[in-house]
Coordinates of C-alpha atoms and ligand atoms in Angstrom, one line a residue:
Q1 CA 45.7 85.0 154.3
C2 CA 48.6 87.3 154.6
P3 CA 48.2 90.2 157.0
W4 CA 50.3 92.4 154.8
G5 CA 47.8 92.1 152.0
A6 CA 48.3 90.5 148.6
P7 CA 51.7 91.0 147.2
N8 CA 51.9 93.6 144.6
T9 CA 52.2 92.0 141.2
T10 CA 52.6 95.0 139.0
S11 CA 55.8 93.8 137.4
I12 CA 55.2 94.2 133.7
S13 CA 54.9 90.8 132.1
C14 CA 57.3 90.2 129.3
S15 CA 57.3 87.2 127.2
L16 CA 60.5 85.7 125.7
A17 CA 59.1 86.4 122.3
D18 CA 59.0 90.1 123.0
V19 CA 62.6 90.2 124.1
M20 CA 63.6 88.1 121.1
S21 CA 61.7 90.2 118.6
E22 CA 63.2 93.3 120.1
Q23 CA 66.7 92.0 119.9
L24 CA 66.1 90.7 116.4
A25 CA 64.8 94.0 115.3
K26 CA 67.8 95.8 116.8
E27 CA 70.2 93.4 115.1
L28 CA 68.4 93.7 111.8
Q29 CA 68.4 97.4 112.0
L30 CA 72.1 97.5 112.8
E31 CA 72.8 95.3 109.9
E32 CA 70.8 97.5 107.6
E33 CA 72.5 100.6 108.9
N34 CA 75.9 99.0 108.3
A35 CA 74.8 97.9 104.8
A36 CA 73.5 101.2 103.9
F37 CA 76.7 103.2 103.6
P38 CA 79.6 100.9 104.1
E39 CA 81.8 102.9 101.7
V40 CA 81.8 105.8 104.2
V41 CA 83.8 103.4 106.4
A42 CA 85.8 102.2 103.4
V43 CA 86.9 105.8 102.7
A44 CA 88.6 105.9 106.1
E45 CA 90.4 102.6 105.9
G46 CA 90.3 101.3 102.4
P47 CA 93.7 100.3 101.2
F48 CA 93.2 101.6 97.7
I49 CA 92.0 105.1 98.6
T50 CA 95.5 106.5 99.0
G51 CA 96.0 106.8 95.2
E52 CA 96.6 110.2 93.8
N53 CA 93.5 111.0 92.0
V54 CA 91.0 109.3 94.2
D55 CA 88.6 111.9 95.6
T56 CA 87.4 110.6 98.8
S57 CA 85.4 113.6 99.7
S58 CA 83.3 113.1 96.6
D59 CA 82.1 109.7 97.7
L60 CA 80.8 111.3 100.9
M61 CA 79.2 114.0 98.7
L62 CA 77.6 111.3 96.6
A63 CA 76.3 109.6 99.7
Q64 CA 74.8 112.8 100.8
M65 CA 73.3 113.5 97.4
L66 CA 71.9 110.1 97.4
Q67 CA 70.4 110.7 100.9
M68 CA 69.0 114.0 99.8
E69 CA 67.4 112.4 96.7
F70 CA 66.1 109.6 98.9
D71 CA 64.6 112.1 101.3
R72 CA 63.1 114.1 98.5
E73 CA 61.4 111.0 97.1
Y74 CA 60.3 109.9 100.5
D75 CA 58.6 113.3 101.1
A76 CA 57.1 113.2 97.7
Q77 CA 55.6 109.9 98.5
L78 CA 54.3 111.2 101.8
R79 CA 52.7 114.1 100.0
R80 CA 51.0 111.7 97.6
E81 CA 49.8 109.6 100.5
E82 CA 48.5 112.6 102.3
K83 CA 46.6 113.7 99.2
K84 CA 45.2 110.3 98.7
I85 CA 43.9 110.1 102.3
N86 CA 42.6 113.6 102.5
G87 CA 40.9 113.6 99.1
D88 CA 38.6 116.5 99.0
S89 CA 37.5 116.1 102.6
K90 CA 37.0 119.3 104.6
V91 CA 38.9 117.9 107.5
S92 CA 42.4 117.0 106.5
I93 CA 45.3 115.4 108.2
S94 CA 48.9 116.3 107.8
F95 CA 52.0 114.1 107.6
E96 CA 54.2 117.1 108.1
N97 CA 55.8 115.5 111.2
Y98 CA 57.0 112.5 109.2
R99 CA 59.0 114.4 106.7
K100 CA 62.6 113.7 106.6
V101 CA 64.3 116.7 108.1
H102 CA 67.9 115.7 108.1
P103 CA 69.3 112.4 107.1
Y104 CA 71.7 112.1 110.0
D105 CA 69.2 113.0 112.6
S106 CA 68.0 109.6 113.4
D107 CA 70.1 109.0 116.5
S108 CA 68.5 105.9 118.0
S109 CA 68.9 107.1 121.5
E110 CA 66.5 109.9 120.8
D111 CA 64.0 107.4 119.5
E112 CA 63.8 105.5 122.8
V113 CA 60.6 106.1 124.7
D114 CA 61.0 109.5 126.2
W115 CA 58.5 109.9 129.0
Q116 CA 58.8 113.6 129.0
D117 CA 57.7 113.9 125.4
T118 CA 54.0 114.3 125.2
R119 CA 53.8 116.2 121.9
H120 CA 51.6 113.7 120.2
D121 CA 49.8 112.3 123.2
P122 CA 46.1 112.7 122.4
Y123 CA 45.3 111.9 126.0
R124 CA 47.0 114.9 127.2
A125 CA 44.4 117.3 126.2
D126 CA 41.5 115.2 127.5
K127 CA 43.0 114.3 130.9
P128 CA 46.0 116.4 131.6
T129 CA 46.1 115.1 135.1
T130 CA 47.0 111.5 134.0
T131 CA 50.1 112.8 132.4
P132 CA 52.7 112.5 135.1
R133 CA 55.4 115.1 134.4
R134 CA 57.4 114.0 137.4
G135 CA 57.9 110.7 139.0
F136 CA 54.5 110.3 140.6
I137 CA 51.3 112.2 141.2
G138 CA 48.3 111.9 143.5
K139 CA 48.1 110.9 147.2
G140 CA 48.0 107.8 149.3
K141 CA 46.8 104.7 147.6
D142 CA 45.9 106.7 144.4
I143 CA 49.5 107.4 143.8
T144 CA 50.4 107.0 140.1
T145 CA 54.0 106.5 139.1
K146 CA 55.4 107.0 135.7
H147 CA 55.7 103.2 135.6
D148 CA 52.1 102.7 136.0
E149 CA 51.1 100.0 133.5
V150 CA 47.8 101.6 132.4
V151 CA 49.2 105.0 131.8
C152 CA 52.3 103.8 130.1
G153 CA 50.3 101.4 128.0
R154 CA 48.0 104.2 126.8
K155 CA 50.8 106.5 126.1
N156 CA 52.6 103.8 124.2
T157 CA 49.5 103.2 122.1
A158 CA 49.2 106.8 121.4
R159 CA 52.9 107.0 120.3
M160 CA 52.3 104.4 117.7
E161 CA 50.9 107.3 115.7
N162 CA 54.5 108.5 115.4
F163 CA 55.3 105.6 113.1
A164 CA 55.4 106.3 109.5
P165 CA 51.9 106.5 107.9
E166 CA 52.4 103.4 105.8
F167 CA 53.1 101.3 108.8
Q168 CA 49.9 99.5 109.7
V169 CA 49.3 99.7 113.4
G170 CA 45.8 98.5 113.3
D171 CA 42.9 99.9 115.3
G172 CA 44.9 100.1 118.6
I173 CA 44.9 103.8 118.6
G174 CA 41.2 104.0 118.6
M175 CA 40.8 101.5 121.3
D176 CA 41.8 101.7 124.9
L177 CA 44.8 99.5 124.2
K178 CA 47.7 99.4 126.6
L179 CA 51.0 98.4 125.2
S180 CA 53.8 97.2 127.4
N181 CA 57.1 99.0 126.9
Q182 CA 58.6 95.8 125.5
V183 CA 55.9 95.4 122.9
F184 CA 56.1 99.1 122.1
N185 CA 59.8 99.1 121.6
A186 CA 59.6 96.0 119.5
L187 CA 56.9 97.5 117.4
K188 CA 58.8 100.7 117.1
Q189 CA 61.9 98.9 115.9
H190 CA 59.8 97.0 113.5
A191 CA 58.2 100.2 112.3
Y192 CA 61.6 101.7 111.5
S193 CA 62.9 98.7 109.7
E194 CA 59.6 98.5 107.8
E195 CA 60.0 102.1 106.9
R196 CA 63.4 101.5 105.5
R197 CA 62.3 98.4 103.7
S198 CA 59.4 100.0 102.0
A199 CA 61.6 102.9 101.1
R200 CA 64.0 100.5 99.5
L201 CA 61.3 98.8 97.6
H202 CA 60.1 102.1 96.4
E203 CA 63.6 103.1 95.3
K204 CA 63.8 99.8 93.5
K205 CA 60.8 100.6 91.4
E206 CA 62.1 104.0 90.3
H207 CA 65.6 103.0 89.7
S208 CA 66.0 99.3 89.0
T209 CA 69.8 99.8 89.3
A210 CA 69.2 99.3 93.0
E211 CA 69.5 95.7 92.2
K212 CA 72.1 93.6 93.9
A213 CA 73.9 93.6 90.5
V214 CA 76.0 96.6 91.4
D215 CA 77.8 97.6 94.5
P216 CA 77.0 100.8 96.5
K217 CA 79.8 102.7 94.9
T218 CA 78.6 102.0 91.4
R219 CA 75.1 102.8 92.5
L220 CA 76.2 106.2 93.6
L221 CA 78.0 106.8 90.3
L222 CA 74.8 105.9 88.5
Y223 CA 72.7 108.1 90.8
K224 CA 75.1 111.0 90.1
M225 CA 74.5 110.6 86.4
V226 CA 70.7 110.6 86.9
N227 CA 70.9 113.5 89.4
A228 CA 73.0 115.5 87.0
G229 CA 70.3 115.1 84.4
M230 CA 72.6 113.3 82.0
L231 CA 70.4 110.3 82.2
E232 CA 66.7 110.5 82.5
T233 CA 66.0 107.2 84.1
I234 CA 67.7 103.9 84.4
T235 CA 65.1 101.4 83.4
G236 CA 66.6 98.0 84.0
C237 CA 69.2 95.4 83.4
I238 CA 69.8 94.1 79.9
S239 CA 72.5 91.6 80.6
T240 CA 74.4 90.2 83.5
G241 CA 77.6 88.6 82.4
K242 CA 80.6 87.3 84.2
E243 CA 82.6 90.5 83.7
S244 CA 80.0 93.2 83.2
V245 CA 76.4 94.2 83.8
V246 CA 74.6 96.2 81.2
F247 CA 71.7 98.5 81.9
H248 CA 69.3 100.4 79.7
A249 CA 68.6 104.0 80.4
Y250 CA 66.8 106.9 78.8
G251 CA 69.2 109.7 77.9
G252 CA 68.8 113.1 79.5
K253 CA 70.2 116.5 78.7
S254 CA 73.8 117.2 78.1
A255 CA 75.6 119.8 80.2
T256 CA 77.3 121.1 77.1
E257 CA 75.6 122.3 73.9
D258 CA 77.7 120.5 71.4
K259 CA 77.3 117.0 72.8
V260 CA 74.0 115.2 72.3
I261 CA 73.0 112.4 74.5
P262 CA 71.3 109.6 72.6
P263 CA 67.6 109.1 73.5
E264 CA 68.4 105.6 74.7
C265 CA 71.6 104.5 76.3
A266 CA 73.3 101.4 77.4
I267 CA 75.4 101.5 80.6
K268 CA 78.1 98.9 80.8
V269 CA 79.3 98.4 84.4
F270 CA 82.5 96.5 84.6
K271 CA 82.4 94.2 87.5
T272 CA 84.7 95.1 90.3
T273 CA 84.9 91.5 91.6
L274 CA 88.5 91.2 90.7
N275 CA 88.9 87.5 90.2
E276 CA 86.7 87.4 87.2
F277 CA 89.3 89.4 85.4
K278 CA 92.3 87.3 86.2
N279 CA 92.0 85.3 83.0
R280 CA 92.0 88.5 81.0
D281 CA 95.5 89.5 82.1
K282 CA 97.0 88.3 78.9
Y283 CA 95.0 90.7 76.8
I284 CA 96.0 93.8 78.6
K285 CA 99.3 92.9 80.1
D286 CA 100.9 92.4 76.7
D287 CA 99.1 95.4 75.2
Y288 CA 101.9 97.9 74.9
R289 CA 99.4 100.8 75.1
F290 CA 98.9 99.8 78.7
K291 CA 102.2 98.2 79.4
D292 CA 103.8 101.0 81.3
R293 CA 100.7 101.6 83.4
F294 CA 99.9 98.0 84.1
S295 CA 102.7 97.3 86.5
K296 CA 101.9 100.2 88.8
L297 CA 98.2 99.6 89.0
N298 CA 96.1 98.1 91.7
P299 CA 93.3 95.8 90.7
R300 CA 90.6 98.4 90.9
K301 CA 92.4 100.6 88.4
I302 CA 92.9 97.6 86.1
I303 CA 89.2 97.2 85.9
R304 CA 88.8 100.9 85.0
M305 CA 91.3 100.3 82.3
W306 CA 89.0 97.7 80.7
A307 CA 86.3 100.3 80.6
E308 CA 88.8 102.8 79.2
K309 CA 90.0 100.3 76.6
E310 CA 86.4 99.7 75.4
M311 CA 85.9 103.4 75.1
H312 CA 89.0 104.0 73.1
N313 CA 88.3 101.1 70.8
L314 CA 84.7 102.1 70.3
T315 CA 85.9 105.6 69.4
R316 CA 88.3 104.2 66.8
M317 CA 85.6 102.1 65.3
Q318 CA 83.2 105.1 65.3
N319 CA 85.8 107.1 63.4
A320 CA 86.1 104.4 60.8
G321 CA 82.4 104.3 60.3
I322 CA 81.9 100.8 61.7
P323 CA 78.4 100.4 63.1
C324 CA 78.9 100.2 66.9
P325 CA 77.7 101.9 70.0
Q326 CA 78.7 105.5 70.3
V327 CA 80.5 106.5 73.5
V328 CA 78.6 108.9 75.7
I329 CA 80.7 109.1 78.8
L330 CA 83.2 107.1 80.9
K331 CA 83.2 107.3 84.6
K332 CA 85.6 105.0 86.4
H333 CA 84.4 101.5 85.5
V334 CA 81.1 102.6 84.1
L335 CA 80.8 103.2 80.4
V336 CA 77.7 104.9 79.0
M337 CA 77.1 104.4 75.3
S338 CA 74.3 104.6 72.8
F339 CA 71.8 101.8 72.9
I340 CA 71.5 99.5 70.0
G341 CA 67.8 98.6 69.9
Q342 CA 64.6 100.5 70.4
D343 CA 62.1 101.1 73.2
Q344 CA 64.2 99.3 75.8
V345 CA 64.4 96.2 73.6
P346 CA 68.0 95.5 72.8
A347 CA 68.8 94.4 69.3
P348 CA 69.1 90.6 69.1
K349 CA 72.5 89.0 68.9
L350 CA 73.3 87.4 65.6
K351 CA 73.0 84.0 67.3
D352 CA 69.4 84.6 68.3
V353 CA 68.0 86.1 65.1
T354 CA 66.7 84.1 62.2
L355 CA 67.8 85.8 59.0
S356 CA 66.6 85.2 55.5
S357 CA 69.3 83.7 53.3
E358 CA 69.6 87.1 51.6
D359 CA 70.1 88.9 54.9
M360 CA 72.5 86.3 56.0
K361 CA 74.6 86.8 52.9
K362 CA 74.4 90.6 53.4
A363 CA 75.5 90.2 57.0
Y364 CA 78.5 88.1 56.0
C365 CA 79.7 90.6 53.4
Q366 CA 79.3 93.4 55.9
I367 CA 81.3 91.5 58.6
L368 CA 84.1 90.7 56.2
N369 CA 84.2 94.4 55.4
M370 CA 84.1 95.4 59.1
M371 CA 86.9 93.0 60.0
Q372 CA 89.1 94.5 57.3
Q373 CA 88.3 98.0 58.4
L374 CA 88.9 97.1 62.0
Y375 CA 92.3 95.7 61.1
K376 CA 93.4 98.3 58.6
E377 CA 91.8 101.5 59.7
C378 CA 91.4 101.0 63.4
N379 CA 94.5 98.9 63.8
L380 CA 92.5 96.5 66.0
V381 CA 91.6 92.9 66.3
H382 CA 88.3 92.3 68.0
A383 CA 89.6 89.3 69.9
D384 CA 86.1 88.1 71.0
L385 CA 84.3 88.2 67.7
S386 CA 81.4 85.8 67.4
E387 CA 77.7 85.7 66.9
Y388 CA 77.4 86.6 70.6
N389 CA 79.0 90.0 70.1
M390 CA 77.3 91.1 66.9
L391 CA 73.8 92.6 67.0
W392 CA 71.3 92.7 64.2
H393 CA 69.7 96.2 64.1
D394 CA 68.3 98.3 61.3
G395 CA 69.1 95.7 58.7
K396 CA 72.8 95.6 59.5
V397 CA 75.3 94.1 61.9
W398 CA 76.7 96.1 64.8
L399 CA 79.8 95.2 66.7
I400 CA 79.9 95.4 70.4
D401 CA 82.0 94.3 73.4
V402 CA 85.5 95.5 72.4
S403 CA 87.1 96.0 75.8
Q404 CA 89.4 93.1 75.1
S405 CA 90.3 94.1 71.5
V406 CA 94.0 94.6 70.9
E407 CA 96.2 95.9 68.2
P408 CA 97.5 93.4 65.7
T409 CA 101.1 93.7 67.1
H410 CA 99.9 92.4 70.4
P411 CA 102.0 89.3 71.1
H412 CA 98.9 87.2 70.6
G413 CA 97.1 89.5 68.3
L414 CA 97.3 87.3 65.2
E415 CA 96.1 84.2 67.2
F416 CA 93.2 86.3 68.4
L417 CA 92.4 87.2 64.9
F418 CA 92.6 83.6 63.8
R419 CA 90.2 82.6 66.5
D420 CA 87.8 85.4 65.4
C421 CA 88.0 84.2 61.8
K422 CA 87.2 80.6 62.9
N423 CA 84.1 81.8 64.7
V424 CA 82.9 83.9 61.9
S425 CA 83.5 81.3 59.2
Q426 CA 81.9 78.6 61.1
F427 CA 78.8 80.6 61.9
F428 CA 78.2 81.6 58.3
Q429 CA 79.1 78.3 56.7
K430 CA 76.7 76.6 59.1
G431 CA 74.2 79.4 58.2
G432 CA 74.3 78.4 54.6
V433 CA 76.3 81.2 53.1
A434 CA 78.0 79.7 50.1
E435 CA 80.3 82.6 49.7
A436 CA 81.7 82.3 53.2
L437 CA 85.5 82.0 53.1
N438 CA 87.1 79.4 55.3
E439 CA 88.9 80.6 58.4
R440 CA 92.3 80.6 56.8
E441 CA 91.2 82.5 53.7
L442 CA 89.3 84.9 55.9
F443 CA 92.4 85.5 58.0
N444 CA 94.5 86.3 55.0
A445 CA 91.7 88.5 53.6
V446 CA 91.5 90.5 56.8
S447 CA 95.2 90.7 57.7
G448 CA 96.6 91.1 54.1
L449 CA 99.1 88.4 55.0
N450 CA 99.6 85.4 52.8
I451 CA 99.9 82.3 54.9
T452 CA 99.8 79.4 52.6
A453 CA 99.5 76.5 55.0
D454 CA 96.4 74.4 54.0
N455 CA 95.7 72.9 57.4
E456 CA 95.0 74.4 60.7
V457 CA 98.0 73.1 62.6
D458 CA 100.5 74.4 60.1
F459 CA 98.6 77.7 59.8
Q460 CA 98.6 78.2 63.5
A461 CA 102.3 77.4 63.7
E462 CA 103.0 80.1 61.0
I463 CA 101.0 82.6 62.9
E464 CA 102.9 82.0 66.1
A465 CA 106.2 82.2 64.2
L466 CA 105.1 85.6 62.9
E467 CA 104.2 86.8 66.3
K468 CA 107.6 85.6 67.6
M469 CA 109.4 87.4 64.9
N470 CA 107.6 90.6 65.7
E471 CA 108.4 90.2 69.4
D472 CA 112.1 89.7 68.6
H473 CA 112.0 92.7 66.3
V474 CA 110.6 94.7 69.1
Q475 CA 113.2 93.4 71.6
N476 CA 116.0 94.4 69.2
H477 CA 114.5 97.8 68.4
G478 CA 113.5 98.9 71.8
K479 CA 110.3 100.5 72.3
K480 CA 107.3 99.5 70.2
L481 CA 105.9 102.9 70.6
S482 CA 108.5 104.3 68.3
M483 CA 107.7 101.7 65.7
F484 CA 104.0 101.9 65.5
S485 CA 102.1 104.9 66.4
S486 CA 99.1 103.8 68.5
D487 CA 96.6 105.2 66.0
G488 CA 98.6 104.7 62.9
D489 CA 98.9 102.1 60.2
P490 CA 98.6 98.4 60.9
P491 CA 101.9 96.6 61.4
I492 CA 103.9 95.3 58.6
Y493 CA 105.1 91.7 59.0
D494 CA 108.0 91.7 56.7
E495 CA 110.0 88.6 56.0
Ligands
ADP1 P1 80.0 91.1 78.1 O1 81.4 91.3 78.3 O2 79.2 90.8 79.4 O3 79.6 90.1 77.0 P2 78.8 92.9 76.3 O4 79.4 94.3 75.9 O5 78.8 91.9 75.2 O6 79.4 92.5 77.6 O7 77.3 93.2 76.7 C1 76.5 92.2 77.1 C2 75.1 92.2 76.4 O8 74.5 93.4 76.7 C3 75.2 92.1 74.9 O9 75.2 90.8 74.5 C4 74.0 92.9 74.4 O10 72.9 92.0 74.4 C5 73.8 93.9 75.5 N1 74.4 95.2 75.1 C6 75.7 95.6 75.4 N2 75.9 96.8 74.9 C7 74.7 97.2 74.2 C8 74.3 98.4 73.5 N3 75.1 99.4 73.3 N4 73.1 98.4 73.1 C9 72.2 97.3 73.2 N5 72.6 96.2 73.9 C10 73.8 96.1 74.4
MN2 MN1 79.6 90.0 75.0

């Protein structure tokens, strides 16, 4: 027996698991914070931000708007929760303290256990003396320090009430439960990350754009459209392709009287992952409409140019009366257009729909017509025409996906046209349309050229010869722009 009495074993026990979970929680939280608004950092050091018309301040504004909207939603959810819990009970509780006051308030150092803060300590009213305001209280062997296990434990338990209401803390608050600081901190961190997670889930439900499908910058762009009231809601993703993601949205109100936003919209987001677009260089690089601009552009702008191209091409088609989506707005790499389909269900692609032989024939005649109109009136070659990019809606065929469309004078324009003709002929011949022209006849019918070769190889060779001739012609006569106005007549391939 030791004369000095039993050694004081008040050191707070702390398991490895506690430490681990706390560290993990911190790491996770840090990760989340970094992931939440990485573009704010990008604004400061992004290599592309130095361009003339890039408004960096607006990104910050967007981030703030997003945060504001987020807070608003969070508070609305709190209010719902509060209402649900209170019902029509006479005694009601308030979640006022959980409301988001300011988005940038959440400095984590403030959130550390603060022993002076007893605002929400229910024990304070009952036994004010057990709340040590200074380091210790009492006399002799009754001395109580602020590190007293029991007191701290109770206070920690009481503080769990500060966690968001949806965070399940169990019955601990009602019991005389003592939480060690480690456990409390771990729980607190967990509560915060839970709060964020559930907020994210909630956000996902209301705006399915929050999918991983788009990057944060695009998300902000979309949020801005919704916030501005231009779009009512973005309901979900229609298609995820290699180069674009398409969403469905309900149209909102237009800021200007003269413009009407369609009740349902399709949002085509051109992917900003650059490498996907590498193989498309040949379309745009040789398109004289974009030639001067191409060389000076960074990849980000090139992607915007795809969106811009689609917009211009759709507008031309619209003006010619070709059934196609109507452009609503273009913002950077995001193109909003009218939705082909109804009640969130997109019109089926021609490849997916089974048409009666009558409709099949009707569709063919329509497409032949559209291809001619496209060439002659719009001065365009679709360049990706197939049963994948034609939708069947309202008893007719609609053309979509025209970002890669080029003018016939494009150095490969006629080759693209021939490829389109091959796809169309094959589809309708297989589909049993007796009237369907073969690809060479179709090519001549669309272009107005008269290539007489009766086999594909020779035909192809003649096409290339024509293209070469046009190229030389351009070389000799300087600028193409002076020869063909960009919205004028189709080119004349004279002998
Ligand atoms: P991609 O380059 O990814 O093929 P598309 O423009 O062809 O881009 O769009 C992909 C898919 O999204 C289409 O096949 C179609 O199903 C759907 N889609 C695109 N635009 C619309 C629209 N305006 N209305 C309805 N569905 C559309
Ligand atoms: Mn497509």
